[in-house]
CSV table of C-alpha atoms and ligand atoms in Angstrom, one decimal:
chain,number,residue,atom,x,y,z
A,3,MET,CA,66.8,21.7,43.1
A,4,ALA,CA,64.7,24.8,43.2
A,5,GLY,CA,60.9,24.2,43.5
A,6,PHE,CA,61.3,20.5,43.8
A,7,ASN,CA,62.4,19.1,47.0
A,8,PRO,CA,61.4,15.5,48.0
A,9,GLY,CA,61.9,14.8,51.7
A,10,GLU,CA,64.1,12.1,53.1
A,11,ALA,CA,61.1,9.8,53.7
A,12,GLU,CA,60.1,9.9,50.1
A,13,LEU,CA,63.7,9.3,49.0
A,14,GLU,CA,64.0,6.3,51.3
A,15,GLU,CA,60.7,4.9,50.2
A,16,PHE,CA,61.8,5.2,46.6
A,17,PHE,CA,65.2,3.6,47.4
A,18,SER,CA,63.6,0.6,49.0
A,19,LEU,CA,61.5,0.0,45.9
A,20,LEU,CA,64.5,0.5,43.6
A,21,LYS,CA,66.6,-1.9,45.8
A,22,ARG,CA,64.1,-4.7,45.6
A,23,LEU,CA,64.0,-4.3,41.8
A,24,ALA,CA,67.7,-3.9,41.3
A,25,ASP,CA,68.8,-6.7,43.5
A,26,SER,CA,66.5,-9.2,41.7
A,27,PHE,CA,67.8,-11.6,39.0
A,28,GLY,CA,66.7,-10.9,35.4
A,29,VAL,CA,69.2,-11.5,32.7
A,30,SER,CA,67.6,-11.0,29.3
A,31,GLY,CA,65.3,-13.9,28.4
A,32,TYR,CA,65.4,-15.2,32.0
A,33,GLU,CA,63.3,-12.5,33.7
A,34,ASP,CA,61.0,-14.8,35.8
A,35,GLU,CA,62.2,-13.5,39.2
A,36,ILE,CA,62.0,-9.8,38.4
A,37,ARG,CA,58.7,-10.3,36.5
A,38,GLY,CA,57.1,-11.9,39.6
A,39,LEU,CA,58.1,-8.9,41.6
A,40,VAL,CA,56.8,-6.4,39.0
A,41,VAL,CA,53.5,-8.2,38.8
A,42,ASP,CA,53.1,-8.0,42.6
A,43,LEU,CA,53.9,-4.3,42.6
A,44,LEU,CA,51.3,-3.5,39.9
A,45,ARG,CA,48.5,-5.8,40.9
A,46,GLU,CA,46.5,-3.4,43.0
A,47,ALA,CA,46.8,-0.3,40.9
A,48,ALA,CA,46.0,-1.9,37.5
A,49,ASP,CA,42.5,-2.1,36.0
A,50,GLU,CA,43.9,-4.9,33.7
A,51,LEU,CA,47.1,-6.8,34.2
A,52,ARG,CA,48.7,-9.5,32.0
A,53,VAL,CA,51.9,-11.2,31.0
A,54,ASP,CA,52.0,-11.4,27.2
A,55,ARG,CA,53.3,-14.3,25.2
A,56,PHE,CA,56.8,-12.7,24.9
A,57,GLY,CA,57.0,-12.2,28.7
A,58,ASN,CA,56.3,-8.5,29.0
A,59,VAL,CA,54.2,-7.3,31.9
A,60,VAL,CA,51.3,-5.2,30.6
A,61,ALA,CA,49.3,-3.1,33.1
A,62,VAL,CA,46.4,-0.8,32.1
A,63,LYS,CA,44.7,2.1,33.8
A,64,ARG,CA,41.6,3.1,31.9
A,65,GLY,CA,40.7,6.6,30.9
A,66,GLY,CA,37.5,7.9,29.3
A,67,ARG,CA,35.9,6.4,26.2
A,68,GLY,CA,37.7,7.5,23.0
A,69,SER,CA,40.6,8.8,25.1
A,70,PRO,CA,44.2,8.9,23.8
A,71,HIS,CA,46.2,5.8,24.6
A,72,VAL,CA,49.6,6.5,26.1
A,73,LEU,CA,52.2,3.8,26.5
A,74,TRP,CA,54.8,3.9,29.2
A,75,ASP,CA,57.8,1.6,28.9
A,76,ALA,CA,60.7,0.6,31.0
A,77,HIS,CA,62.7,-2.6,30.6
A,78,MET,CA,63.1,-5.2,33.4
A,79,ASP,CA,65.9,-7.2,31.9
A,80,GLU,CA,69.6,-6.6,32.8
A,81,ILE,CA,72.8,-7.4,31.0
A,82,GLY,CA,74.6,-10.6,32.1
A,83,PHE,CA,76.1,-13.7,30.6
A,84,PHE,CA,75.4,-17.3,29.6
A,85,VAL,CA,77.7,-20.1,30.6
A,86,ARG,CA,79.1,-21.3,27.3
A,87,TYR,CA,81.6,-24.0,28.5
A,88,ILE,CA,82.4,-25.9,31.7
A,89,ASP,CA,86.0,-27.2,31.8
A,90,GLU,CA,87.0,-30.5,33.4
A,91,ARG,CA,88.1,-28.7,36.6
A,92,GLY,CA,84.7,-27.0,37.0
A,93,PHE,CA,85.6,-23.5,35.8
A,94,LEU,CA,82.8,-21.8,33.8
A,95,TYR,CA,83.4,-19.7,30.6
A,96,LEU,CA,81.0,-17.0,29.7
A,97,SER,CA,79.3,-15.5,26.7
A,98,PRO,CA,78.0,-11.9,27.1
A,99,VAL,CA,74.3,-11.0,27.1
A,100,GLY,CA,74.3,-7.3,26.2
A,101,GLY,CA,77.1,-4.8,26.0
A,102,TRP,CA,79.7,-5.3,28.8
A,103,SER,CA,82.8,-3.3,29.2
A,104,GLU,CA,85.1,-6.3,30.0
A,105,ARG,CA,87.5,-3.9,31.8
A,106,VAL,CA,85.3,-4.0,34.9
A,107,LEU,CA,84.8,-7.8,35.2
A,108,PRO,CA,87.9,-9.5,36.7
A,109,GLY,CA,87.5,-9.8,40.5
A,110,GLN,CA,83.7,-9.5,40.5
A,111,ARG,CA,81.3,-11.8,42.3
A,112,VAL,CA,78.5,-13.4,40.2
A,113,ARG,CA,75.4,-15.4,40.6
A,114,VAL,CA,74.7,-18.4,38.4
A,115,ARG,CA,71.1,-19.5,38.0
A,116,THR,CA,70.9,-23.2,38.1
A,117,ARG,CA,68.6,-25.6,36.2
A,118,ASP,CA,66.0,-25.5,39.0
A,119,GLY,CA,66.1,-21.7,39.4
A,120,LYS,CA,68.4,-21.5,42.4
A,121,LEU,CA,71.1,-18.8,42.5
A,122,ILE,CA,74.6,-20.0,43.4
A,123,ARG,CA,77.6,-17.8,43.8
A,124,GLY,CA,80.9,-17.6,42.1
A,125,VAL,CA,83.8,-15.2,41.3
A,126,ILE,CA,85.4,-14.1,38.1
A,127,GLY,CA,89.0,-15.3,38.7
A,128,VAL,CA,91.9,-13.0,38.4
A,129,LYS,CA,95.7,-13.7,38.6
A,130,PRO,CA,97.5,-12.3,41.6
A,131,PRO,CA,100.0,-9.6,40.8
A,132,HIS,CA,102.8,-11.7,42.1
A,133,LEU,CA,102.3,-14.2,39.2
A,134,LEU,CA,101.7,-11.7,36.4
A,135,ARG,CA,104.2,-11.7,33.5
A,136,GLN,CA,105.4,-8.2,32.5
A,137,GLU,CA,103.5,-8.3,29.2
A,138,GLU,CA,100.2,-9.2,31.0
A,139,ARG,CA,100.3,-6.2,33.5
A,140,ASP,CA,98.7,-3.5,31.4
A,141,LYS,CA,96.4,-5.6,29.3
A,142,VAL,CA,92.6,-5.9,29.5
A,143,ILE,CA,91.7,-9.6,29.6
A,144,PRO,CA,89.2,-10.3,26.9
A,145,LEU,CA,85.8,-11.7,28.0
A,146,ASP,CA,86.4,-15.0,26.3
A,147,LYS,CA,89.5,-15.6,28.5
A,148,LEU,CA,87.7,-14.8,31.8
A,149,PHE,CA,86.4,-17.7,33.9
A,150,VAL,CA,84.1,-18.1,36.8
A,151,ASP,CA,85.1,-20.1,39.9
A,152,ILE,CA,82.0,-21.5,41.7
A,153,GLY,CA,84.1,-23.5,44.1
A,154,ALA,CA,83.7,-26.7,42.1
A,155,SER,CA,86.7,-29.1,41.7
A,156,SER,CA,85.3,-30.9,38.6
A,157,ARG,CA,82.9,-30.6,35.8
A,158,GLU,CA,80.7,-33.3,37.5
A,159,GLU,CA,80.5,-31.2,40.7
A,160,ALA,CA,79.3,-28.1,38.6
A,161,LEU,CA,76.8,-30.2,36.7
A,162,GLU,CA,75.5,-31.8,39.9
A,163,ALA,CA,74.9,-28.3,41.3
A,164,GLY,CA,72.6,-27.6,38.3
A,165,VAL,CA,75.0,-25.5,36.2
A,166,GLU,CA,74.9,-26.2,32.5
A,167,VAL,CA,75.7,-24.6,29.2
A,168,GLY,CA,73.2,-21.8,28.9
A,169,SER,CA,72.8,-21.1,32.6
A,170,PRO,CA,72.3,-17.3,32.9
A,171,VAL,CA,74.7,-15.3,35.1
A,172,ASP,CA,74.4,-11.8,36.7
A,173,LEU,CA,76.5,-9.8,39.1
A,174,ASP,CA,76.3,-10.3,42.8
A,175,ARG,CA,75.9,-6.8,44.0
A,176,GLU,CA,73.4,-5.2,46.4
A,177,ALA,CA,72.1,-1.6,46.0
A,178,VAL,CA,73.3,0.7,48.8
A,179,ARG,CA,72.9,4.3,49.6
A,180,LEU,CA,75.9,6.7,49.5
A,181,LEU,CA,76.1,10.2,50.8
A,182,GLY,CA,73.1,12.5,50.3
A,183,ALA,CA,70.6,11.1,47.8
A,184,ARG,CA,73.1,9.1,45.8
A,185,VAL,CA,73.0,5.3,45.5
A,186,THR,CA,75.0,2.6,43.7
A,187,GLY,CA,74.2,-1.0,42.6
A,188,LYS,CA,73.9,-3.3,39.6
A,189,SER,CA,71.1,-3.1,36.9
A,190,PHE,CA,69.9,0.4,37.7
A,191,ASP,CA,69.7,0.1,33.9
A,192,ASP,CA,66.7,-0.1,33.8
A,193,ARG,CA,65.3,-1.1,37.2
A,194,VAL,CA,65.3,2.6,38.1
A,195,GLY,CA,63.0,3.1,35.0
A,196,VAL,CA,60.8,0.3,36.3
A,197,ALA,CA,60.7,2.0,39.8
A,198,VAL,CA,60.0,5.4,38.3
A,199,LEU,CA,57.0,4.1,36.3
A,200,VAL,CA,55.6,1.8,39.0
A,201,LYS,CA,55.5,4.8,41.3
A,202,ALA,CA,53.9,7.0,38.6
A,203,PHE,CA,51.4,4.3,37.7
A,204,ARG,CA,50.3,3.9,41.3
A,205,GLU,CA,49.8,7.6,41.7
A,206,ILE,CA,48.3,8.7,38.4
A,207,ASP,CA,44.7,9.5,37.9
A,208,PRO,CA,44.9,9.4,34.1
A,209,GLY,CA,42.1,11.8,33.5
A,210,ASP,CA,41.4,11.6,29.8
A,211,ALA,CA,44.2,9.3,28.8
A,212,THR,CA,44.3,5.5,29.0
A,213,VAL,CA,47.8,4.6,30.3
A,214,THR,CA,49.3,1.2,29.5
A,215,LEU,CA,52.5,0.5,31.4
A,216,VAL,CA,54.7,-2.1,29.6
A,217,VAL,CA,57.6,-3.5,31.7
A,218,ALA,CA,59.5,-5.0,28.8
A,219,VAL,CA,61.8,-8.0,28.5
A,220,GLN,CA,64.9,-8.3,26.3
A,221,GLU,CA,65.8,-4.6,25.8
A,222,GLU,CA,69.5,-5.2,26.2
A,223,VAL,CA,69.6,-7.7,23.3
A,224,GLY,CA,67.8,-5.5,20.7
A,225,LEU,CA,64.7,-3.7,22.1
A,226,LYS,CA,62.7,-6.9,21.5
A,227,GLY,CA,60.0,-7.0,24.2
A,228,ALA,CA,58.9,-3.4,23.7
A,229,ARG,CA,58.6,-3.9,19.9
A,230,VAL,CA,56.3,-6.9,20.4
A,231,ALA,CA,54.2,-5.0,23.0
A,232,ALA,CA,53.8,-1.9,20.9
A,233,GLN,CA,52.7,-3.9,17.9
A,234,GLN,CA,49.9,-5.4,20.0
A,235,LEU,CA,48.9,-2.2,21.7
A,236,GLN,CA,49.2,0.4,18.9
A,237,PRO,CA,49.3,3.4,21.3
A,238,ASP,CA,48.8,7.0,20.3
A,239,ALA,CA,52.0,8.2,22.1
A,240,ALA,CA,54.8,6.7,24.1
A,241,ILE,CA,57.2,7.7,26.9
A,242,ALA,CA,60.1,5.4,27.7
A,243,VAL,CA,62.0,5.8,30.9
A,244,ASP,CA,65.6,4.5,31.0
A,245,VAL,CA,68.9,5.5,32.3
A,246,THR,CA,71.2,7.7,30.2
A,247,ALA,CA,74.9,7.3,30.2
A,248,ILE,CA,76.7,10.4,31.6
A,249,SER,CA,80.3,11.0,32.5
A,250,ASP,CA,80.4,14.0,34.8
A,251,VAL,CA,83.6,12.7,36.4
A,252,PRO,CA,87.3,13.6,36.7
A,253,ASP,CA,89.2,13.2,33.4
A,254,THR,CA,86.1,13.9,31.2
A,255,PRO,CA,86.0,17.4,29.7
A,256,ARG,CA,82.8,19.4,30.4
A,257,GLN,CA,81.6,19.2,26.8
A,258,ASP,CA,81.6,15.4,27.0
A,259,TRP,CA,79.5,14.9,30.2
A,260,VAL,CA,76.2,14.5,28.3
A,261,ALA,CA,74.4,15.6,31.5
A,262,GLU,CA,75.0,16.0,35.2
A,263,LEU,CA,74.0,14.0,38.2
A,264,GLY,CA,71.5,15.6,40.5
A,265,LYS,CA,70.3,18.2,38.0
A,266,GLY,CA,67.1,16.6,37.2
A,267,PRO,CA,65.8,14.0,34.6
A,268,VAL,CA,67.2,14.1,31.1
A,269,LEU,CA,64.9,14.8,28.2
A,270,LYS,CA,66.6,13.2,25.2
A,271,VAL,CA,66.4,15.2,22.0
A,272,ALA,CA,68.1,12.4,20.1
A,273,ASP,CA,70.2,9.4,20.6
A,274,GLY,CA,72.2,6.8,18.7
A,275,ARG,CA,75.2,7.3,16.5
A,276,SER,CA,74.6,10.3,14.2
A,277,ALA,CA,71.0,10.5,15.7
A,278,SER,CA,70.1,7.1,14.2
A,279,GLY,CA,68.3,6.0,17.4
A,280,LEU,CA,65.3,8.1,18.3
A,281,ILE,CA,64.6,11.7,17.4
A,282,ALA,CA,62.1,12.5,20.1
A,283,SER,CA,58.8,13.8,19.0
A,284,PRO,CA,59.1,17.6,19.3
A,285,LYS,CA,55.5,17.9,20.4
A,286,LEU,CA,56.0,15.5,23.3
A,287,LEU,CA,59.3,17.1,24.1
A,288,ARG,CA,57.6,20.5,24.4
A,289,LEU,CA,54.8,19.0,26.5
A,290,LEU,CA,57.4,17.5,28.9
A,291,ARG,CA,59.3,20.8,29.1
A,292,GLU,CA,56.3,22.9,29.7
A,293,THR,CA,55.0,20.5,32.4
A,294,ALA,CA,58.4,20.6,34.1
A,295,GLU,CA,58.7,24.4,33.9
A,296,SER,CA,55.2,25.0,35.2
A,297,LEU,CA,55.7,22.7,38.2
A,298,GLY,CA,59.3,23.7,39.0
A,299,ILE,CA,60.7,20.2,38.2
A,300,PRO,CA,64.3,20.6,37.0
A,301,TYR,CA,65.3,18.9,33.8
A,302,GLN,CA,68.3,18.7,31.4
A,303,LEU,CA,68.3,18.4,27.6
A,304,ALA,CA,70.7,15.9,26.1
A,305,VAL,CA,71.9,14.5,22.8
A,306,LEU,CA,73.4,11.0,23.4
A,307,PRO,CA,76.1,10.1,20.9
A,308,GLY,CA,75.7,6.3,21.3
A,309,GLY,CA,73.1,3.8,22.5
A,310,THR,CA,69.3,4.0,22.4
A,311,THR,CA,66.2,2.8,24.2
A,312,ASP,CA,62.9,0.9,23.7
A,313,ALA,CA,61.3,4.2,22.5
A,314,THR,CA,63.2,3.7,19.2
A,315,ALA,CA,61.5,0.3,18.6
A,316,ILE,CA,58.1,1.5,19.7
A,317,ALA,CA,58.2,4.6,17.5
A,318,LEU,CA,58.5,2.4,14.4
A,319,THR,CA,55.4,0.2,15.0
A,320,GLY,CA,52.0,0.4,13.4
A,321,ARG,CA,51.4,3.7,11.8
A,322,GLY,CA,54.3,5.2,13.8
A,323,VAL,CA,54.1,6.3,17.4
A,324,PRO,CA,55.3,9.7,18.6
A,325,ALA,CA,57.7,8.9,21.4
A,326,ALA,CA,60.0,10.6,23.9
A,327,VAL,CA,62.4,9.5,26.6
A,328,VAL,CA,62.6,10.7,30.1
A,329,ALA,CA,66.0,9.4,31.3
A,330,VAL,CA,67.6,9.1,34.7
A,331,PRO,CA,71.2,10.3,34.4
A,332,THR,CA,73.4,7.5,35.6
A,333,ARG,CA,77.2,7.1,36.0
A,334,TYR,CA,79.1,4.0,35.2
A,335,ILE,CA,76.3,2.2,33.4
A,336,HIS,CA,76.8,-1.4,32.2
A,337,SER,CA,79.1,-1.9,35.2
A,338,PRO,CA,78.6,-3.4,38.7
A,339,VAL,CA,78.7,0.1,40.3
A,340,GLU,CA,76.0,2.1,38.5
A,341,LEU,CA,75.4,5.3,40.4
A,342,LEU,CA,72.5,7.7,40.4
A,343,ASP,CA,70.8,10.4,42.4
A,344,LEU,CA,67.4,9.4,43.9
A,345,ARG,CA,66.1,13.0,43.4
A,346,ASP,CA,66.5,12.7,39.6
A,347,ALA,CA,64.5,9.5,39.6
A,348,VAL,CA,61.7,10.9,41.8
A,349,ALA,CA,61.5,14.0,39.6
A,350,ALA,CA,61.3,11.8,36.5
A,351,SER,CA,58.4,9.9,38.0
A,352,MET,CA,56.5,13.1,38.8
A,353,LEU,CA,57.3,14.6,35.4
A,354,VAL,CA,56.0,11.5,33.5
A,355,ARG,CA,52.8,11.4,35.6
A,356,GLU,CA,52.0,15.1,35.2
A,357,ALA,CA,52.8,15.3,31.5
A,358,THR,CA,50.6,12.3,30.8
A,359,ARG,CA,47.7,14.0,32.6
A,360,ARG,CA,48.0,16.8,30.1
A,361,ILE,CA,47.6,14.5,27.1
A,362,THR,CA,43.9,15.3,26.9
A,363,LEU,CA,41.8,14.5,23.9
A,364,ASP,CA,42.0,18.1,22.7
A,365,TRP,CA,45.8,18.2,23.1
A,366,TYR,CA,46.1,14.9,21.2
A,367,ARG,CA,43.9,16.1,18.3
A,368,GLU,CA,45.8,19.3,18.0
A,369,ASN,CA,49.3,17.9,18.3
A,370,LEU,CA,49.6,14.3,17.4
A,371,GLU,CA,46.7,13.0,15.5
A,372,GLU,CA,47.0,12.2,11.8
A,373,LYS,CA,46.1,15.3,9.7
A,374,LYS,CA,43.6,14.7,6.9
A,375,LEU,CA,44.2,17.5,4.4
A,376,LYS,CA,41.7,16.7,1.8
A,377,PRO,CA,38.7,14.4,2.1
B,3,CO,CO1,71.4,-0.9,29.0
B,4,ZN,ZN1,68.5,0.4,29.6
């Protein structure tokens, strides 16, 4: 990456922050553990810090009086499951929380959060090849047929351990470094966004703007936390940081990659099917690009054909909020082996921080403020 070259020490420091966040439990609606960590990470840097009624963490850094109010958003929840049934032999059946690809699930290790908040381990059972019938060999097992084996021999034993209908479940997978600056783990969607914004929030001297960082709950089940937070806050502009799905891997033709790992953060021009998610504010997009270009931060433009982010919900609150997305390109999202390049994430953090510093009162008035055309 020309002009932008974080050293190994900065990469390792970012990785240890990301790992703490990604390894934490936080299935949508059950974010207590990850929320506790996020609060600890923001306590010192924030002028104001609260957990709202919906469970979002809201941290404020104050700018000057009458300054533009910029909302930063990343979501802390992760996709997972709820236990929907425990059979008489103690096997658990699952209901999805968020959009899994069930192809990746058989043979995974999981964590079940018990009634008193303990995490116990289990595995998603899979038939040995020796016992597979011919017609089963090439089939994907639907999620409603998968079961979790926690080692129990009876329903009573499972109940006694604190497992019940509704117990949330995540994958048991620790983040690790691979070659170079690449890392893999679960729930980088969107713990990497949280790490990017925690770092930027700690470092930013907001100048003119007031920055409110929302670390939102329940994104994976319909962008819910961010919507509630933006309704309360009524910001003047918003930047969401999330992962973006890419597929720069063998078997995918170049025109379908979306973006490439290690080539810098992704500025999304639009997302959702037929651009029905967010169309990023062209003014914010231009600000982000000019900031990146003037500082030598690499970036990639992308149009994502499916899926969207919290920015979409935020944009539609109040009188409308100009919004943009700075995304960390990530392979294999919504799987237990999400994979990203730390340099893209560190660059994203620097880009959000520096672009926000350029949202001065003058810039805001010229670019984003409502235009009164006749008195
Ligand atoms: Co997601
Ligand atoms: Zn996400």
